One Martini backbone bead per residue (centre of mass of N, CA, C, O) as a GRO file, in nm:
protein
  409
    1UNK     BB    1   9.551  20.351  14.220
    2UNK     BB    2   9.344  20.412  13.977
    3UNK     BB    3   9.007  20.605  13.888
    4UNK     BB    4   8.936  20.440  13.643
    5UNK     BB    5   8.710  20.299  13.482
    6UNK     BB    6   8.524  20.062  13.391
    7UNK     BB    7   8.481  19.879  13.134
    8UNK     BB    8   8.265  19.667  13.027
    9UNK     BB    9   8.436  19.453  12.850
   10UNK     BB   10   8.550  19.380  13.082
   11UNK     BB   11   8.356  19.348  13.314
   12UNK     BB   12   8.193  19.092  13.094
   13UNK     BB   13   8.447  18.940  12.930
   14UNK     BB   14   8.491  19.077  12.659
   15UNK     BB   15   8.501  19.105  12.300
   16UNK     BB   16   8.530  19.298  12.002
   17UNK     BB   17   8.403  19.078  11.860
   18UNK     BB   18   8.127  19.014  11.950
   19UNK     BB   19   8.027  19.271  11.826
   20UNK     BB   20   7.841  19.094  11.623
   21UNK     BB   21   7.631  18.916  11.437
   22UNK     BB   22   7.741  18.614  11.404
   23UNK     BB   23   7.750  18.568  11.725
   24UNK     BB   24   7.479  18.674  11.818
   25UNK     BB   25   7.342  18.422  11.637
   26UNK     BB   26   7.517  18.166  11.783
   27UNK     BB   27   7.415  18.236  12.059
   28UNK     BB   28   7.285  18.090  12.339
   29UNK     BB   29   7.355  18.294  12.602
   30UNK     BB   30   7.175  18.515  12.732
   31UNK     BB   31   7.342  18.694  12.956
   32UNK     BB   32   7.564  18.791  12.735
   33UNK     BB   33   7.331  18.936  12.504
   34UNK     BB   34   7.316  19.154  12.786
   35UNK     BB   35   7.567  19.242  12.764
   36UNK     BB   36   7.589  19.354  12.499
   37UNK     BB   37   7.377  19.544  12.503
   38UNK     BB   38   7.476  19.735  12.716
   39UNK     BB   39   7.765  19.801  12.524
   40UNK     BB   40   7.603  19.910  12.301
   41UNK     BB   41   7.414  20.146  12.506
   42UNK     BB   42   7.646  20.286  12.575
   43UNK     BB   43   7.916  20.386  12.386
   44UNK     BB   44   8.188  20.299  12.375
   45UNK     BB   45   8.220  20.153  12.092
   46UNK     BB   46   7.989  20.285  11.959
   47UNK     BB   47   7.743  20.358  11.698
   48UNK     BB   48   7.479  20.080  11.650
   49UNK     BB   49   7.163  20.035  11.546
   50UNK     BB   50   7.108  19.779  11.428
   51UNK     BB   51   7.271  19.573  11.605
   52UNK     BB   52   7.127  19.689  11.883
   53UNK     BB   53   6.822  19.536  11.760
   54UNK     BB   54   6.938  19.263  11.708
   55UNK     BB   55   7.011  19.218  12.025
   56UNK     BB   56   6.695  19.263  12.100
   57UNK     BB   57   6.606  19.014  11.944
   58UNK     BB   58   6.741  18.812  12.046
   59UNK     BB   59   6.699  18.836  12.330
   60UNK     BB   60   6.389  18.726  12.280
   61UNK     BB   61   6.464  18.465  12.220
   62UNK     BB   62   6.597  18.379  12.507
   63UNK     BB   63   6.478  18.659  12.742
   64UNK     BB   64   6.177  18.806  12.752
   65UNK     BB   65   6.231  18.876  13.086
   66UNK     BB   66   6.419  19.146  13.045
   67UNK     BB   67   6.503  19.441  13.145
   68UNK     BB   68   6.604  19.553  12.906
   69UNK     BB   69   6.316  19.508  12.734
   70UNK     BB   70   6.223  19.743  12.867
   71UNK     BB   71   5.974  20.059  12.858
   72UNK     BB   72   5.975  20.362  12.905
   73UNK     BB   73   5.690  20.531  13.050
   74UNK     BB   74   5.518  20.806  13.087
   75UNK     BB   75   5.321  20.981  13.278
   76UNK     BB   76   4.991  21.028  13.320
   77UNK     BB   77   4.796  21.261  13.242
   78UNK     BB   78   4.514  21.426  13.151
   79UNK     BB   79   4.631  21.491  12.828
   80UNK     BB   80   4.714  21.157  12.775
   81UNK     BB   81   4.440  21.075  12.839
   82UNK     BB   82   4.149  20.976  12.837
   83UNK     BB   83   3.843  21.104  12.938
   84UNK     BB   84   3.670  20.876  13.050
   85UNK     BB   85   3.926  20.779  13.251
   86UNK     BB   86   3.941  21.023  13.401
   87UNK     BB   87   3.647  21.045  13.497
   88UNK     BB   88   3.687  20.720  13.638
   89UNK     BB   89   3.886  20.841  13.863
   90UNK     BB   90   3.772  21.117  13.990
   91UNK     BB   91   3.527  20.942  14.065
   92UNK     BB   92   3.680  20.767  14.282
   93UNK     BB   93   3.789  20.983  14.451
   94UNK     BB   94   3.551  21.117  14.567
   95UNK     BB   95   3.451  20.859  14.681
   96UNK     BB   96   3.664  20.826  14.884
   97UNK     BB   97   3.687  21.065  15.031
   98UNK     BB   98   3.366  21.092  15.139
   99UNK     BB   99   3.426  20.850  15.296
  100UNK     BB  100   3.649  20.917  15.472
  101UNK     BB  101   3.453  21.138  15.632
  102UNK     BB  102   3.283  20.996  15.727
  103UNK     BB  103   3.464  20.782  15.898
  104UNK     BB  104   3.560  21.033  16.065
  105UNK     BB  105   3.274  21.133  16.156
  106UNK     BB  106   3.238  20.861  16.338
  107UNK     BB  107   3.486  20.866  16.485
  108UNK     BB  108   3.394  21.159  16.663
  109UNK     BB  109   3.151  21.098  16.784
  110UNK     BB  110   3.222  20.833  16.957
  111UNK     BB  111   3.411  21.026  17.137
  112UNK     BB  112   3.192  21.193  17.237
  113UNK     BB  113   3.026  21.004  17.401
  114UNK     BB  114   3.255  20.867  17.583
  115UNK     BB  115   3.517  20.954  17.715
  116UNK     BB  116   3.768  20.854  17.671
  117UNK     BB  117   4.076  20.891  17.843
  118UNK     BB  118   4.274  20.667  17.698
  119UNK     BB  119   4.210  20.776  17.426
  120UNK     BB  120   4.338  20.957  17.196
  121UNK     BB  121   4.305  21.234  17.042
  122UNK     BB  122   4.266  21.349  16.709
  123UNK     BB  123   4.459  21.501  16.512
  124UNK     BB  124   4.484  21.823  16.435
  125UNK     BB  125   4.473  22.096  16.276
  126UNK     BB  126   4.614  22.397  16.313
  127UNK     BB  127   4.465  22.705  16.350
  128UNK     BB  128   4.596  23.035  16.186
  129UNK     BB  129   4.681  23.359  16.257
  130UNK     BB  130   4.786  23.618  15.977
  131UNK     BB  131   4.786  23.840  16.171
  132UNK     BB  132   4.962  23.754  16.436
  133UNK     BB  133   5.191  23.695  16.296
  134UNK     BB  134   5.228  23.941  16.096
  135UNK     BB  135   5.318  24.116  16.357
  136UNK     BB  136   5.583  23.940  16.470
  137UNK     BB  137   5.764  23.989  16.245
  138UNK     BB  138   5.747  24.299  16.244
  139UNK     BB  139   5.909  24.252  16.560
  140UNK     BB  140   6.146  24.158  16.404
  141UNK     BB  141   6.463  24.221  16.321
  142UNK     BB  142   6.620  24.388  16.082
  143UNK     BB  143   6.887  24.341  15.889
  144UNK     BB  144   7.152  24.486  15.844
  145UNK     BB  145   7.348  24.610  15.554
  146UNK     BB  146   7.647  24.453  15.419
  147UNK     BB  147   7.914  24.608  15.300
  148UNK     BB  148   8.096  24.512  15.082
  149UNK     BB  149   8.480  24.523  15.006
  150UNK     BB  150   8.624  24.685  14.695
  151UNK     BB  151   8.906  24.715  14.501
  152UNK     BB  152   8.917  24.889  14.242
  153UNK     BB  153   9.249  24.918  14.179
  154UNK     BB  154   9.227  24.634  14.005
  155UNK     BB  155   9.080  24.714  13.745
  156UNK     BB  156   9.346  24.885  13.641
  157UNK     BB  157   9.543  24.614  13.652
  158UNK     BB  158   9.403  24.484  13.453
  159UNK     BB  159   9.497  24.175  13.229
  160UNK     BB  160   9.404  24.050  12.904
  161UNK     BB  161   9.691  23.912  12.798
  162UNK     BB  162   9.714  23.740  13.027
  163UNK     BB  163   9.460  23.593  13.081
  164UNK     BB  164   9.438  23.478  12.777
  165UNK     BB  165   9.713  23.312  12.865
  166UNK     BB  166   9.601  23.129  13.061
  167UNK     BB  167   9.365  23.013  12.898
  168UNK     BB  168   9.562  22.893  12.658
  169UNK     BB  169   9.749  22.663  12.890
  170UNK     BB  170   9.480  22.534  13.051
  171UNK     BB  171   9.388  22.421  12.757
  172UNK     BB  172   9.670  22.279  12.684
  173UNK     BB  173   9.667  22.087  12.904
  174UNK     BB  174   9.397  21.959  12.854
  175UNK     BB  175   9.474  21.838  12.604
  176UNK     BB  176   9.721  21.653  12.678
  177UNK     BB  177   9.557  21.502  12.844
  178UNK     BB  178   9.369  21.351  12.708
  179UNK     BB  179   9.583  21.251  12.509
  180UNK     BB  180   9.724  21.054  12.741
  181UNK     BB  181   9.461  20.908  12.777
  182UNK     BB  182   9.401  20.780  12.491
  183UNK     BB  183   9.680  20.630  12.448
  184UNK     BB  184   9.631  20.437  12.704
  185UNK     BB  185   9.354  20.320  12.578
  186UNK     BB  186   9.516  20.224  12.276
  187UNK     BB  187   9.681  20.059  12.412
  188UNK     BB  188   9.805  19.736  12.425
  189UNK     BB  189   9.864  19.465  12.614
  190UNK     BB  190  10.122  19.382  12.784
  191UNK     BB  191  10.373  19.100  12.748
  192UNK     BB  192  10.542  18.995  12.929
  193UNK     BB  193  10.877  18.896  12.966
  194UNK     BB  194  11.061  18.619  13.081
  195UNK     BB  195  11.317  18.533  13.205
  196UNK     BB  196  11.531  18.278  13.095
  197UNK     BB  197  11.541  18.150  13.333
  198UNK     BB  198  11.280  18.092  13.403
  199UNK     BB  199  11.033  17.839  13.473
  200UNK     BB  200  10.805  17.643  13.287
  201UNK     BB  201  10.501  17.525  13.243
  202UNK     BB  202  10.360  17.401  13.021
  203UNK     BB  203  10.089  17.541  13.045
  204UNK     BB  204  10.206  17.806  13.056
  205UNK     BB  205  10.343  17.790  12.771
  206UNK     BB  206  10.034  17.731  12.640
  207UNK     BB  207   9.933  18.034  12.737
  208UNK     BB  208  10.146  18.275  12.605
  209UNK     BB  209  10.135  18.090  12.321
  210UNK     BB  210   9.891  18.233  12.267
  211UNK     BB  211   9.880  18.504  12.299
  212UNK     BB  212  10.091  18.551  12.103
  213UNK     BB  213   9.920  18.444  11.840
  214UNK     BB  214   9.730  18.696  11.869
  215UNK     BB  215   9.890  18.920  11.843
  216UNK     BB  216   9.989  18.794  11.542
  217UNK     BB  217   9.680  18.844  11.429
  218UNK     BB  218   9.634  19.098  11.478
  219UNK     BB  219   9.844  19.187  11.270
  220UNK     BB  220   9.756  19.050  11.035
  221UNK     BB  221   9.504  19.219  11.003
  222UNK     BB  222   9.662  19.490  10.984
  223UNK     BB  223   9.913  19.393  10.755
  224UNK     BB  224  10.170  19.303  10.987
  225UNK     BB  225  10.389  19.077  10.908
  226UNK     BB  226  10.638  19.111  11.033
  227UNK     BB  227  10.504  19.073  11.338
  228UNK     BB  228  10.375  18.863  11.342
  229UNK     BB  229  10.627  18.658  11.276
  230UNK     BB  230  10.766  18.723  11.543
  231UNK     BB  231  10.520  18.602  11.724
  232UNK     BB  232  10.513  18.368  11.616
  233UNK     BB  233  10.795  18.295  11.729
  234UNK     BB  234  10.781  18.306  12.037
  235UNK     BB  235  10.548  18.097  12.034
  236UNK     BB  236  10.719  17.843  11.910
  237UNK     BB  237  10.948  17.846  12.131
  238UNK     BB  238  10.750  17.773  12.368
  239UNK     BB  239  10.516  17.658  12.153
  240UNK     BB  240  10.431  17.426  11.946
  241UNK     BB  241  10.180  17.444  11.664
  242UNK     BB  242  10.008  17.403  11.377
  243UNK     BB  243   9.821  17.670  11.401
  244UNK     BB  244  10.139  17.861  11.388
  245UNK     BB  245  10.278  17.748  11.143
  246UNK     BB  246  10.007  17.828  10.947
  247UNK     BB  247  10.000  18.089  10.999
  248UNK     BB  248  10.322  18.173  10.941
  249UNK     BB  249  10.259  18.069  10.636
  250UNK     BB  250  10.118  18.295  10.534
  251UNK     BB  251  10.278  18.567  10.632
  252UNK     BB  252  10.496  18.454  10.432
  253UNK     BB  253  10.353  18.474  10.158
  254UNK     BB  254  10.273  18.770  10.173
  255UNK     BB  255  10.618  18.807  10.183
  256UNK     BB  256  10.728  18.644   9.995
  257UNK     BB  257  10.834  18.328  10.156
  258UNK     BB  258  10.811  18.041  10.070
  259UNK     BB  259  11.023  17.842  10.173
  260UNK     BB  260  10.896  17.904  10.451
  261UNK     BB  261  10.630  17.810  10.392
  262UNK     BB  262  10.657  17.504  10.339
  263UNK     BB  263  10.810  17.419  10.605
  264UNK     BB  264  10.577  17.500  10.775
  265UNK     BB  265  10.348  17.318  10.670
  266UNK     BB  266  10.533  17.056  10.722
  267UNK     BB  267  10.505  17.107  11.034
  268UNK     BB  268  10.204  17.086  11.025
  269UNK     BB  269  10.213  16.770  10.896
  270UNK     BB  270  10.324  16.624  11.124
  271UNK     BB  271  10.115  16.724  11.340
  272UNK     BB  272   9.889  16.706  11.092
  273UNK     BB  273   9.792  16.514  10.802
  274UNK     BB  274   9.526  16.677  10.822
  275UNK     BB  275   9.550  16.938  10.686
  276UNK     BB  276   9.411  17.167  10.488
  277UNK     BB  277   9.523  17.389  10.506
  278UNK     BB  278   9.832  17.330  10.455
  279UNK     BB  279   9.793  17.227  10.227
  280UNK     BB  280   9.678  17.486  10.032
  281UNK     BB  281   9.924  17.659  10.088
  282UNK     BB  282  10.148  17.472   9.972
  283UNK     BB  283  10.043  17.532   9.731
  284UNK     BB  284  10.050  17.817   9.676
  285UNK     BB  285  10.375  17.828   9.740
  286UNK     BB  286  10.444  17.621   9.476
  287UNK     BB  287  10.301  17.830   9.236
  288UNK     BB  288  10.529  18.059   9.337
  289UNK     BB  289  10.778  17.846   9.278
  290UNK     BB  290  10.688  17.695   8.990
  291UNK     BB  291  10.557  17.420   9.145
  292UNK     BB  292  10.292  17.301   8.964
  293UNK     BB  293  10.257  17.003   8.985
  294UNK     BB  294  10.277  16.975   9.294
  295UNK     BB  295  10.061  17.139   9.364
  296UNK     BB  296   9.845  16.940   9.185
  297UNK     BB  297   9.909  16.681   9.411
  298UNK     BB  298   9.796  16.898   9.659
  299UNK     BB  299   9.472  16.905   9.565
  300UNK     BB  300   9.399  16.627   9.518
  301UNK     BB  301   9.436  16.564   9.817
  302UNK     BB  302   9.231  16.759   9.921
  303UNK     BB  303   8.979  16.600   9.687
  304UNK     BB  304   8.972  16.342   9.883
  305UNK     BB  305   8.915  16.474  10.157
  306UNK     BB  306   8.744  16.680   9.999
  307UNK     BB  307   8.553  16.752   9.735
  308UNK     BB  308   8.408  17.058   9.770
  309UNK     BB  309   8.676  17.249   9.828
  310UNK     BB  310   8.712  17.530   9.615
  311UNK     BB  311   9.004  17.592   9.623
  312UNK     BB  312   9.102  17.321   9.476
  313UNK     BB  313   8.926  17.340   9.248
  314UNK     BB  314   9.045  17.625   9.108
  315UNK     BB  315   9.358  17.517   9.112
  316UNK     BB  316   9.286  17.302   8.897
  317UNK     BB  317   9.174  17.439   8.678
  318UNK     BB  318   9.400  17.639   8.635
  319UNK     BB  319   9.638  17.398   8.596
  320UNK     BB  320   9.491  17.294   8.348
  321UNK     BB  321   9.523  17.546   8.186
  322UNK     BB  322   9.842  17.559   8.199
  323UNK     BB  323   9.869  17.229   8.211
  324UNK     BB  324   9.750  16.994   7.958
  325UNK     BB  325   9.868  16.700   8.080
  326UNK     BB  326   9.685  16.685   8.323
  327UNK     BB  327   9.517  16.503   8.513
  328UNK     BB  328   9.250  16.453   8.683
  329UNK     BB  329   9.177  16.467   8.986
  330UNK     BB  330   9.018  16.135   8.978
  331UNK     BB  331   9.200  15.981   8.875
  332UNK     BB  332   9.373  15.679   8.769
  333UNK     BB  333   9.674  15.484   8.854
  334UNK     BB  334   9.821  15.280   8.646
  335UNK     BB  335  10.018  14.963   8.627
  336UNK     BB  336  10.209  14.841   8.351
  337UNK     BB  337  10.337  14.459   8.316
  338UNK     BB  338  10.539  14.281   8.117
  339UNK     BB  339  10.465  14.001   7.982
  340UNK     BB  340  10.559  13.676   7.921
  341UNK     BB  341  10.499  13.378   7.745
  342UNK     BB  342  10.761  13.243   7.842
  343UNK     BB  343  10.880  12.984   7.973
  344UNK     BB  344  11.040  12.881   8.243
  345UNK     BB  345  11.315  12.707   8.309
  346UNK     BB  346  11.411  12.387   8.397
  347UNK     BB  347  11.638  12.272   8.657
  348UNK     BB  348  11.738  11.964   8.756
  349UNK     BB  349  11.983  11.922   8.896
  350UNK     BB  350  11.877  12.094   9.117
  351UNK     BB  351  11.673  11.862   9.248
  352UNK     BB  352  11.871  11.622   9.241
  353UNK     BB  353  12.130  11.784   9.436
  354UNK     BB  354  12.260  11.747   9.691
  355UNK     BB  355  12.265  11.881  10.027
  356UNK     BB  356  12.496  12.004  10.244
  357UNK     BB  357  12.591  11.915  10.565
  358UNK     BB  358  12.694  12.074  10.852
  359UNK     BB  359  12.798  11.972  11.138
  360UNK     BB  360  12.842  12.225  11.284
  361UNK     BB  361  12.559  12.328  11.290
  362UNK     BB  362  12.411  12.166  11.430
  363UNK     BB  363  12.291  12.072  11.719
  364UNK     BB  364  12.302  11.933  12.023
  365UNK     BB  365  12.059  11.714  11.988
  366UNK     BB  366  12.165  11.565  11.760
  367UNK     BB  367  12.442  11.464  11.841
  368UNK     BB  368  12.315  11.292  12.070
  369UNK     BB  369  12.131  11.149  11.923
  370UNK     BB  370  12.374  10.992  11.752
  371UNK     BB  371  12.515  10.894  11.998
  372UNK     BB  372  12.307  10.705  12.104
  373UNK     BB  373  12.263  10.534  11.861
  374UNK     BB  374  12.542  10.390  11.872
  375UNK     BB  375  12.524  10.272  12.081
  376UNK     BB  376  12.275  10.070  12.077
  377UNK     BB  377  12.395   9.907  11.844
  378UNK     BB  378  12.661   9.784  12.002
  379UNK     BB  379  12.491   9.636  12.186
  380UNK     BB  380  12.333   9.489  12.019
  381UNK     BB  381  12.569   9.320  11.864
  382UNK     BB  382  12.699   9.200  12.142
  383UNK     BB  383  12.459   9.047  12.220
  384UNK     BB  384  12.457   8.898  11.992
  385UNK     BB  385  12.794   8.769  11.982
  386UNK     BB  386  12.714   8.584  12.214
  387UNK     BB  387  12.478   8.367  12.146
  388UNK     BB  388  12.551   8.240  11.879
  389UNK     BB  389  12.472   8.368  11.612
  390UNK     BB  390  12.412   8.428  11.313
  391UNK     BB  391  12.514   8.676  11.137
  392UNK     BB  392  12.457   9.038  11.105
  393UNK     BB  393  12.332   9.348  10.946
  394UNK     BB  394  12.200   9.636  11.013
  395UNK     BB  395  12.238   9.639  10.672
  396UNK     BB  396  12.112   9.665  10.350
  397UNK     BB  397  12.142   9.627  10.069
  398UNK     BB  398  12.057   9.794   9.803
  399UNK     BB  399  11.850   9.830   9.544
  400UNK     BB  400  11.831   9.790   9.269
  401UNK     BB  401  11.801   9.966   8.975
  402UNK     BB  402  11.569  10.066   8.704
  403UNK     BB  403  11.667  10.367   8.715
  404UNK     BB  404  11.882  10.602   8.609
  405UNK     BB  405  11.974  10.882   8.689
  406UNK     BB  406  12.067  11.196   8.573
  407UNK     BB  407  12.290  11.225   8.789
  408UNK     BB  408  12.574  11.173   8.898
  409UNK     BB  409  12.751  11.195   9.250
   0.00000   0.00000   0.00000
């Protein structure tokens, strides 16, 4: 275990983004701006006066009884004091003084009348006689002088140009214990990968595509765009995310790879239909890949969902003054139908030819209503034959026609 220090945004569990201006500004957290303004004035990560001051105004704002607050003064003495309160200082000391010798000299009085001898009687400073003293240290033994032996011929055999290379040697080791300290300070914390057999939790996976995320955000930021895509890559295989698409396609944006850039859109846009980044870089790479009228329905759609977006708007100006058969932004497309005038005509024979019944096709249960309905037709002829009434006939013939078909069936 190192007994390296703790840095202070580790030990308050700060980002190097939080010492911003915007941060501070919009933190309302006191205990926070109280570790920031700390780590300001330790001066681990540089001198920022203004901020330092910014941070110490919110502060006020925020936590006025701060111990950080407070300000040093130096002890008052005679000459920073004014004259006045001076001498109304020395003459309270001195009236105190006074009293007190007198309370001493009252209770000194009073034990010398009672002379009780129960109570221990008050200790005195004991008078040292001067010449005595001095008598006696007199009487005591002075040390002999002890003289140390020193080898002279060390200093014949000494060698100045040895000695300069060992402290050039020295120094040279110093530097570079130093330098081995500042890279191992500013090499950042690396991400263990762990082997394809272990298995993880969605929640486990879903905290180190995060992390992953940020470190490729990192490099994004750095200007260094193959690492970032690399990052975006392994962040994605573990868990994907709409807002890792999104990052991943702006960094193929910047490296010129559209069509990769397009890809990753859809698939934010398939996670998030709404997602108005993934809008407006895809229409991005679609003005980069000559495909600019699709581009252009692809502002419009940006400027339906936020109408006051600006960078929609600029792309549409751009796109319109490229392309000027373009319709404006918020155009409403009509659909316009050739109607005839002439009736459509009506075929009668259709109206009146019967259609054709499949009996195989019935129902079960209509077959059965067919049947039932012959039985008791038959029961009931058979009744009537049997009473000798006379003859009777089921249906009757149809009345004759008044006016005839249109088509003979």
């Amino acid at each position: 275990m190192s007994n390296k220090p703790q840095r202070l945004l580790e030990k308050y569990d700060l980002l190097l983004d939080h010492l911003d201006f915007d941060y501070i500004r919009q933190s309302n957290n006191g205990r926070e701006v109280e570790n920031i303004l700390k780590v300001l004035r330790s001066g681990e990560e540089g001198y920022f006066p203004q901020l330092t001051a910014f941070a110490e105004e919110r502060l006020k704002s925020l936590r006025p009884e701060s111990k950080l607050l407070r300000k040093e003064q130096p002890l008052a003495t005679q000459h920073t004091m004014p004259e006045e309160q001076w001498q109304n200082i020395t003459t309270r000391l001195n009236e105190w003084q006074s009293m007190m010798k007198a309370i001493e000299e009252d209770i000194r009085s009073t034990q010398d009348e009672e002379e009780d001898t129960t109570i221990p009687r008050i200790r005195s400073v004991p008078t040292v006689n001067l010449e005595e003293e001095s008598r006696d240290l007199s009487k005591v033994a002075q040390p002999k002088h002890i003289s140390t032996y020193c080898d002279y011929e060390k200093w014949d055999k000494f060698d100045a140009d040895t000695e300069m290379l060992k402290m050039d040697l020295d120094e040279e080791r110093h530097r570079e214990m130093v330098r081995i300290n500042n890279q191992k300070n500013s090499e950042a914390p690396k991400i263990i990968e762990l082997p394809p057999q272990v298995k993880l939790s969605p929640q486990e996976k879903q905290v180190i595509a995060g992390k992953l995320r940020e470190k490729g955000n990192d490099n994004f930021r750095a200007k260094e765009f193959k690492e970032a895509v690399e990052e975006y890559d392994k962040s994605l295989e573990l868990y994907p995310t709409a807002a890792c698409y999104n990052n991943r396609a702006i960094a193929y944006i910047k490296l010129q790879r559209y069509g990769e850039a397009i890809a990753d859109c859809d698939q934010c846009l398939a996670l998030e239909p709404a997602n108005l980044k993934a809008l407006l870089r895809k229409a991005q790479a679609l003005t980069f890949s000559d495909r600019k009228r699709e581009a252009y329905q692809l502002y419009c759609e940006v400027l339906r969902l936020d109408p006051e977006n600006p960078i929609a708007l600029s792309g549409t100006a751009n796109l319109r003054r490229q392309l000027t058969d373009l319709p404006p932004p918020n155009a409403i497309r009509m659909t316009i139908e050739e109607v005839s005038n002439a009736e459509p005509e009506i075929d009668f024979r259709q109206l009146v030819r019967p259609k054709k019944v499949i009996k195989d096709k019935l129902p079960d249960s209509i077959k059965r209503l067919q049947n039932d309905t012959i039985t008791l037709v038959r029961q009931h002829a058979e009744a009537l034959a049997k009473r000798d009434t006379k003859e009777m006939t089921l249906t009757t013939e149809p009345p004759r026609r008044s006016t005839p078909l249109i088509e003979e069936l």
